[in-house]
Amino acid sequence: MTLRGGTGRFSRRVVALACAVGVGLAVAAPPSGAYVQTSSSGTTAIYVPADDNGAPGVTCQMQAKAGVDNDNLASIKIKGFYAHANAGAQNRKVGYRYLVQKKASGASTYSTMFSSMIIKQSATGTVPTLFADRTYTFPTPPPNDGSRYRIVIKMFWYKADGVTVNGKATGTIEVYNHVMSGASSYKIGSEGNGGYCKANFHF
């Protein structure tokens, strides 16, 4: 099954449902998926970002070390997920990169501050590949200035040569878990209400 040109919440639900049917016991569709596919082009395939109201797709890790008085954001971890190659394809490459986007306090839009390298892995139309967790670590914890940080996922499906792109899809993670040593974690965001990582655990 391929998803062609679909966008928004409908496509995301189709992605989850298709995975439940196509992968069976290997991957279970989330009970309430929160990830939102915002665009697609060409011939895409099933992929299921791990983002759910009860299981956030991103962990916002705050720096809290002995002797360090700093509760600001230190790193962002994106959960791994499964992705198929195009329907009927055998041993084709699927690529995945993530973008870290920032919205400054008072700004109306996000802008990309970091784009990861594309990781390519082999999959088929029926057997998916598992992309592992990935982590972005800030060179220094950002200042407590009210900025917000979110993760965008970009997917690529390749032709047999492993270089020519056959299809693309882009989407945004919506649920973000804030974690700090010695404190109770909390989530920001839910299905239909996109969240973000805060610059500081307390504010």
PDB file of C-alpha atoms in Angstrom:
ATOM      1  CA  MET A   1       0.000   0.000   0.000  1.00  0.00           C
ATOM      2  CA  THR A   2       1.274   3.474  -0.814  1.00  0.00           C
ATOM      3  CA  LEU A   3       0.149   6.841   0.407  1.00  0.00           C
ATOM      4  CA  ARG A   4       0.206   9.410  -2.384  1.00  0.00           C
ATOM      5  CA  GLY A   5       0.093  13.113  -1.771  1.00  0.00           C
ATOM      6  CA  GLY A   6      -1.977  12.915   1.414  1.00  0.00           C
ATOM      7  CA  THR A   7      -1.466  15.471   4.141  1.00  0.00           C
ATOM      8  CA  GLY A   8      -2.607  16.192   7.666  1.00  0.00           C
ATOM      9  CA  ARG A   9      -4.392  14.100  10.218  1.00  0.00           C
ATOM     10  CA  PHE A  10      -6.200  11.854   7.737  1.00  0.00           C
ATOM     11  CA  SER A  11      -2.929  10.634   6.234  1.00  0.00           C
ATOM     12  CA  ARG A  12      -1.431  10.052   9.671  1.00  0.00           C
ATOM     13  CA  ARG A  13      -4.363   7.862  10.689  1.00  0.00           C
ATOM     14  CA  VAL A  14      -4.118   5.940   7.428  1.00  0.00           C
ATOM     15  CA  VAL A  15      -0.405   5.411   8.061  1.00  0.00           C
ATOM     16  CA  ALA A  16      -1.133   3.930  11.485  1.00  0.00           C
ATOM     17  CA  LEU A  17      -3.976   1.756  10.236  1.00  0.00           C
ATOM     18  CA  ALA A  18      -1.974   0.489   7.288  1.00  0.00           C
ATOM     19  CA  CYS A  19       0.844  -0.503   9.591  1.00  0.00           C
ATOM     20  CA  ALA A  20      -1.530  -2.478  11.791  1.00  0.00           C
ATOM     21  CA  VAL A  21      -2.706  -4.414   8.754  1.00  0.00           C
ATOM     22  CA  GLY A  22       0.599  -4.712   6.895  1.00  0.00           C
ATOM     23  CA  VAL A  23       2.959  -5.468   9.773  1.00  0.00           C
ATOM     24  CA  GLY A  24       0.653  -7.441  12.018  1.00  0.00           C
ATOM     25  CA  LEU A  25       2.335  -8.553  15.215  1.00  0.00           C
ATOM     26  CA  ALA A  26       5.627  -6.851  14.352  1.00  0.00           C
ATOM     27  CA  VAL A  27       4.273  -3.370  14.960  1.00  0.00           C
ATOM     28  CA  ALA A  28       1.050  -2.350  16.659  1.00  0.00           C
ATOM     29  CA  ALA A  29      -0.686   0.840  15.616  1.00  0.00           C
ATOM     30  CA  PRO A  30      -0.828   3.356  18.473  1.00  0.00           C
ATOM     31  CA  PRO A  31      -4.236   3.706  20.148  1.00  0.00           C
ATOM     32  CA  SER A  32      -4.271   7.439  19.490  1.00  0.00           C
ATOM     33  CA  GLY A  33      -1.511   8.558  17.173  1.00  0.00           C
ATOM     34  CA  ALA A  34      -0.443  12.166  17.521  1.00  0.00           C
ATOM     35  CA  TYR A  35       2.123  12.534  14.732  1.00  0.00           C
ATOM     36  CA  VAL A  36       0.897  14.770  11.904  1.00  0.00           C
ATOM     37  CA  GLN A  37       2.080  14.270   8.325  1.00  0.00           C
ATOM     38  CA  THR A  38       2.091  17.742   6.782  1.00  0.00           C
ATOM     39  CA  SER A  39       3.189  17.008   3.206  1.00  0.00           C
ATOM     40  CA  SER A  40       4.072  14.205   0.808  1.00  0.00           C
ATOM     41  CA  SER A  41       5.079  13.812  -2.823  1.00  0.00           C
ATOM     42  CA  GLY A  42       5.907  10.992  -5.206  1.00  0.00           C
ATOM     43  CA  THR A  43       5.431   7.365  -4.150  1.00  0.00           C
ATOM     44  CA  THR A  44       5.570   7.037  -0.375  1.00  0.00           C
ATOM     45  CA  ALA A  45       5.035   4.039   1.899  1.00  0.00           C
ATOM     46  CA  ILE A  46       3.961   3.010   5.380  1.00  0.00           C
ATOM     47  CA  TYR A  47       5.855   4.525   8.314  1.00  0.00           C
ATOM     48  CA  VAL A  48       4.770   4.860  11.916  1.00  0.00           C
ATOM     49  CA  PRO A  49       6.512   7.530  14.013  1.00  0.00           C
ATOM     50  CA  ALA A  50       6.383   6.643  17.706  1.00  0.00           C
ATOM     51  CA  ASP A  51       4.271   9.555  18.903  1.00  0.00           C
ATOM     52  CA  ASP A  52       1.198   9.018  21.026  1.00  0.00           C
ATOM     53  CA  ASN A  53      -0.773  10.832  23.713  1.00  0.00           C
ATOM     54  CA  GLY A  54       0.332   8.208  26.245  1.00  0.00           C
ATOM     55  CA  ALA A  55       3.846   7.714  24.860  1.00  0.00           C
ATOM     56  CA  PRO A  56       5.479  10.934  23.654  1.00  0.00           C
ATOM     57  CA  GLY A  57       7.615  10.813  20.533  1.00  0.00           C
ATOM     58  CA  VAL A  58      10.209  13.190  21.963  1.00  0.00           C
ATOM     59  CA  THR A  59      11.996  13.401  25.313  1.00  0.00           C
ATOM     60  CA  CYS A  60      13.189  16.847  26.366  1.00  0.00           C
ATOM     61  CA  GLN A  61      16.105  16.130  28.707  1.00  0.00           C
ATOM     62  CA  MET A  62      17.051  18.887  31.108  1.00  0.00           C
ATOM     63  CA  GLN A  63      20.543  19.337  32.509  1.00  0.00           C
ATOM     64  CA  ALA A  64      20.563  18.680  36.238  1.00  0.00           C
ATOM     65  CA  LYS A  65      23.904  17.445  37.505  1.00  0.00           C
ATOM     66  CA  ALA A  66      25.440  17.499  40.962  1.00  0.00           C
ATOM     67  CA  GLY A  67      26.984  20.897  41.551  1.00  0.00           C
ATOM     68  CA  VAL A  68      25.399  22.387  38.429  1.00  0.00           C
ATOM     69  CA  ASP A  69      22.579  24.881  38.860  1.00  0.00           C
ATOM     70  CA  ASN A  70      21.050  24.632  35.405  1.00  0.00           C
ATOM     71  CA  ASP A  71      17.573  23.336  34.617  1.00  0.00           C
ATOM     72  CA  ASN A  72      17.679  24.353  30.968  1.00  0.00           C
ATOM     73  CA  LEU A  73      17.220  22.049  27.988  1.00  0.00           C
ATOM     74  CA  ALA A  74      20.280  19.891  27.351  1.00  0.00           C
ATOM     75  CA  SER A  75      19.203  17.399  24.667  1.00  0.00           C
ATOM     76  CA  ILE A  76      16.258  16.193  22.613  1.00  0.00           C
ATOM     77  CA  LYS A  77      15.712  12.464  21.977  1.00  0.00           C
ATOM     78  CA  ILE A  78      13.489  11.294  19.130  1.00  0.00           C
ATOM     79  CA  LYS A  79      12.022   7.820  19.499  1.00  0.00           C
ATOM     80  CA  GLY A  80      12.835   5.240  16.868  1.00  0.00           C
ATOM     81  CA  PHE A  81      10.133   3.920  14.549  1.00  0.00           C
ATOM     82  CA  TYR A  82       9.364   1.473  11.736  1.00  0.00           C
ATOM     83  CA  ALA A  83       9.214   2.290   8.023  1.00  0.00           C
ATOM     84  CA  HIS A  84       8.483   0.218   4.914  1.00  0.00           C
ATOM     85  CA  ALA A  85       9.859   0.485   1.401  1.00  0.00           C
ATOM     86  CA  ASN A  86       7.429   1.129  -1.451  1.00  0.00           C
ATOM     87  CA  ALA A  87       4.802  -1.534  -2.042  1.00  0.00           C
ATOM     88  CA  GLY A  88       6.210  -4.492  -3.940  1.00  0.00           C
ATOM     89  CA  ALA A  89       9.795  -3.279  -3.520  1.00  0.00           C
ATOM     90  CA  GLN A  90      12.534  -5.665  -2.418  1.00  0.00           C
ATOM     91  CA  ASN A  91      15.547  -4.461  -0.446  1.00  0.00           C
ATOM     92  CA  ARG A  92      15.057  -0.761  -1.213  1.00  0.00           C
ATOM     93  CA  LYS A  93      16.549   2.087   0.770  1.00  0.00           C
ATOM     94  CA  VAL A  94      14.417   4.235   3.052  1.00  0.00           C
ATOM     95  CA  GLY A  95      15.907   7.447   4.444  1.00  0.00           C
ATOM     96  CA  TYR A  96      15.117   9.448   7.573  1.00  0.00           C
ATOM     97  CA  ARG A  97      16.341  12.772   8.899  1.00  0.00           C
ATOM     98  CA  TYR A  98      15.066  15.038  11.639  1.00  0.00           C
ATOM     99  CA  LEU A  99      14.977  18.807  11.934  1.00  0.00           C
ATOM    100  CA  VAL A 100      15.251  20.745  15.195  1.00  0.00           C
ATOM    101  CA  GLN A 101      13.126  23.853  14.868  1.00  0.00           C
ATOM    102  CA  LYS A 102      13.031  26.856  17.188  1.00  0.00           C
ATOM    103  CA  LYS A 103      10.385  29.492  17.812  1.00  0.00           C
ATOM    104  CA  ALA A 104      11.709  32.458  19.746  1.00  0.00           C
ATOM    105  CA  SER A 105       9.567  34.035  22.437  1.00  0.00           C
ATOM    106  CA  GLY A 106       7.035  36.322  20.747  1.00  0.00           C
ATOM    107  CA  ALA A 107       7.670  34.840  17.288  1.00  0.00           C
ATOM    108  CA  SER A 108       4.807  33.450  15.204  1.00  0.00           C
ATOM    109  CA  THR A 109       6.659  30.741  13.300  1.00  0.00           C
ATOM    110  CA  TYR A 110       9.341  28.090  13.776  1.00  0.00           C
ATOM    111  CA  SER A 111      12.629  28.129  11.899  1.00  0.00           C
ATOM    112  CA  THR A 112      15.070  25.244  11.409  1.00  0.00           C
ATOM    113  CA  MET A 113      18.210  25.509  13.531  1.00  0.00           C
ATOM    114  CA  PHE A 114      19.599  22.009  12.856  1.00  0.00           C
ATOM    115  CA  SER A 115      19.153  19.394  10.131  1.00  0.00           C
ATOM    116  CA  SER A 116      20.521  15.910  10.789  1.00  0.00           C
ATOM    117  CA  MET A 117      22.219  13.674   8.290  1.00  0.00           C
ATOM    118  CA  ILE A 118      19.980  11.268   6.372  1.00  0.00           C
ATOM    119  CA  ILE A 119      20.221   7.693   7.628  1.00  0.00           C
ATOM    120  CA  LYS A 120      19.408   5.101   4.952  1.00  0.00           C
ATOM    121  CA  GLN A 121      18.329   1.565   5.762  1.00  0.00           C
ATOM    122  CA  SER A 122      16.981  -1.298   3.665  1.00  0.00           C
ATOM    123  CA  ALA A 123      13.382  -2.473   3.836  1.00  0.00           C
ATOM    124  CA  THR A 124      10.770  -4.144   1.649  1.00  0.00           C
ATOM    125  CA  GLY A 125       7.128  -3.471   0.958  1.00  0.00           C
ATOM    126  CA  THR A 126       6.160  -6.037   3.591  1.00  0.00           C
ATOM    127  CA  VAL A 127       9.088  -6.099   6.032  1.00  0.00           C
ATOM    128  CA  PRO A 128       9.927  -2.724   7.619  1.00  0.00           C
ATOM    129  CA  THR A 129      13.194  -1.397   8.922  1.00  0.00           C
ATOM    130  CA  LEU A 130      13.548  -0.042  12.453  1.00  0.00           C
ATOM    131  CA  PHE A 131      15.164   3.358  12.744  1.00  0.00           C
ATOM    132  CA  ALA A 132      16.828   3.657  16.148  1.00  0.00           C
ATOM    133  CA  ASP A 133      16.373   6.493  18.631  1.00  0.00           C
ATOM    134  CA  ARG A 134      18.280   9.630  17.694  1.00  0.00           C
ATOM    135  CA  THR A 135      19.444  12.437  19.991  1.00  0.00           C
ATOM    136  CA  TYR A 136      20.325  16.061  19.386  1.00  0.00           C
ATOM    137  CA  THR A 137      22.548  17.530  22.118  1.00  0.00           C
ATOM    138  CA  PHE A 138      22.842  21.282  22.411  1.00  0.00           C
ATOM    139  CA  PRO A 139      26.452  22.536  22.378  1.00  0.00           C
ATOM    140  CA  THR A 140      25.452  24.480  25.510  1.00  0.00           C
ATOM    141  CA  PRO A 141      22.026  24.490  27.149  1.00  0.00           C
ATOM    142  CA  PRO A 142      19.948  27.265  25.547  1.00  0.00           C
ATOM    143  CA  PRO A 143      19.115  30.311  27.677  1.00  0.00           C
ATOM    144  CA  ASN A 144      15.864  30.520  29.598  1.00  0.00           C
ATOM    145  CA  ASP A 145      14.342  33.029  27.191  1.00  0.00           C
ATOM    146  CA  GLY A 146      10.960  31.460  26.518  1.00  0.00           C
ATOM    147  CA  SER A 147      11.952  29.859  23.216  1.00  0.00           C
ATOM    148  CA  ARG A 148      10.259  26.639  22.086  1.00  0.00           C
ATOM    149  CA  TYR A 149      11.817  23.690  20.245  1.00  0.00           C
ATOM    150  CA  ARG A 150      10.087  21.023  18.172  1.00  0.00           C
ATOM    151  CA  ILE A 151      11.006  18.070  15.945  1.00  0.00           C
ATOM    152  CA  VAL A 152      10.089  17.608  12.296  1.00  0.00           C
ATOM    153  CA  ILE A 153      10.610  14.246  10.585  1.00  0.00           C
ATOM    154  CA  LYS A 154      11.514  13.991   6.896  1.00  0.00           C
ATOM    155  CA  MET A 155      11.236  10.637   5.081  1.00  0.00           C
ATOM    156  CA  PHE A 156      12.721   9.575   1.750  1.00  0.00           C
ATOM    157  CA  TRP A 157      11.985   6.498  -0.378  1.00  0.00           C
ATOM    158  CA  TYR A 158      14.559   5.595  -3.006  1.00  0.00           C
ATOM    159  CA  LYS A 159      14.570   3.794  -6.332  1.00  0.00           C
ATOM    160  CA  ALA A 160      16.656   0.670  -6.894  1.00  0.00           C
ATOM    161  CA  ASP A 161      19.893   2.664  -7.220  1.00  0.00           C
ATOM    162  CA  GLY A 162      19.538   3.826  -3.607  1.00  0.00           C
ATOM    163  CA  VAL A 163      20.197   7.430  -4.670  1.00  0.00           C
ATOM    164  CA  THR A 164      17.246   8.647  -6.738  1.00  0.00           C
ATOM    165  CA  VAL A 165      14.373   9.760  -4.530  1.00  0.00           C
ATOM    166  CA  ASN A 166      11.048   8.139  -5.414  1.00  0.00           C
ATOM    167  CA  GLY A 167       8.917   9.788  -2.729  1.00  0.00           C
ATOM    168  CA  LYS A 168       9.074  12.134   0.243  1.00  0.00           C
ATOM    169  CA  ALA A 169       7.014  12.877   3.348  1.00  0.00           C
ATOM    170  CA  THR A 170       7.302  15.413   6.139  1.00  0.00           C
ATOM    171  CA  GLY A 171       5.580  15.588   9.507  1.00  0.00           C
ATOM    172  CA  THR A 172       5.716  17.033  13.000  1.00  0.00           C
ATOM    173  CA  ILE A 173       5.952  15.293  16.362  1.00  0.00           C
ATOM    174  CA  GLU A 174       3.222  16.569  18.684  1.00  0.00           C
ATOM    175  CA  VAL A 175       3.856  15.101  22.186  1.00  0.00           C
ATOM    176  CA  TYR A 176       6.963  16.077  24.210  1.00  0.00           C
ATOM    177  CA  ASN A 177       7.969  14.619  27.571  1.00  0.00           C
ATOM    178  CA  HIS A 178      10.038  16.870  29.855  1.00  0.00           C
ATOM    179  CA  VAL A 179      12.472  14.979  32.080  1.00  0.00           C
ATOM    180  CA  MET A 180      14.861  16.142  34.786  1.00  0.00           C
ATOM    181  CA  SER A 181      16.713  14.147  37.421  1.00  0.00           C
ATOM    182  CA  GLY A 182      15.011  14.414  40.806  1.00  0.00           C
ATOM    183  CA  ALA A 183      11.778  15.895  39.445  1.00  0.00           C
ATOM    184  CA  SER A 184       8.499  14.509  38.135  1.00  0.00           C
ATOM    185  CA  SER A 185       8.281  14.456  34.352  1.00  0.00           C
ATOM    186  CA  TYR A 186       5.440  16.099  32.453  1.00  0.00           C
ATOM    187  CA  LYS A 187       4.150  16.233  28.884  1.00  0.00           C
ATOM    188  CA  ILE A 188       3.339  19.112  26.571  1.00  0.00           C
ATOM    189  CA  GLY A 189       1.136  18.506  23.535  1.00  0.00           C
ATOM    190  CA  SER A 190      -1.490  15.998  22.463  1.00  0.00           C
ATOM    191  CA  GLU A 191      -3.235  14.836  19.321  1.00  0.00           C
ATOM    192  CA  GLY A 192      -4.409  17.977  17.542  1.00  0.00           C
ATOM    193  CA  ASN A 193      -2.501  20.244  19.904  1.00  0.00           C
ATOM    194  CA  GLY A 194       1.158  20.216  18.938  1.00  0.00           C
ATOM    195  CA  GLY A 195       3.639  20.574  21.793  1.00  0.00           C
ATOM    196  CA  TYR A 196       7.306  21.449  22.110  1.00  0.00           C
ATOM    197  CA  CYS A 197      10.351  21.329  24.358  1.00  0.00           C
ATOM    198  CA  LYS A 198      10.604  24.253  26.737  1.00  0.00           C
ATOM    199  CA  ALA A 199      13.923  26.027  27.216  1.00  0.00           C
ATOM    200  CA  ASN A 200      13.640  25.578  30.981  1.00  0.00           C
ATOM    201  CA  PHE A 201      12.019  22.810  33.030  1.00  0.00           C
ATOM    202  CA  HIS A 202      10.273  25.192  35.434  1.00  0.00           C
ATOM    203  CA  PHE A 203       9.110  28.047  33.204  1.00  0.00           C
TER     204      PHE A 203
END
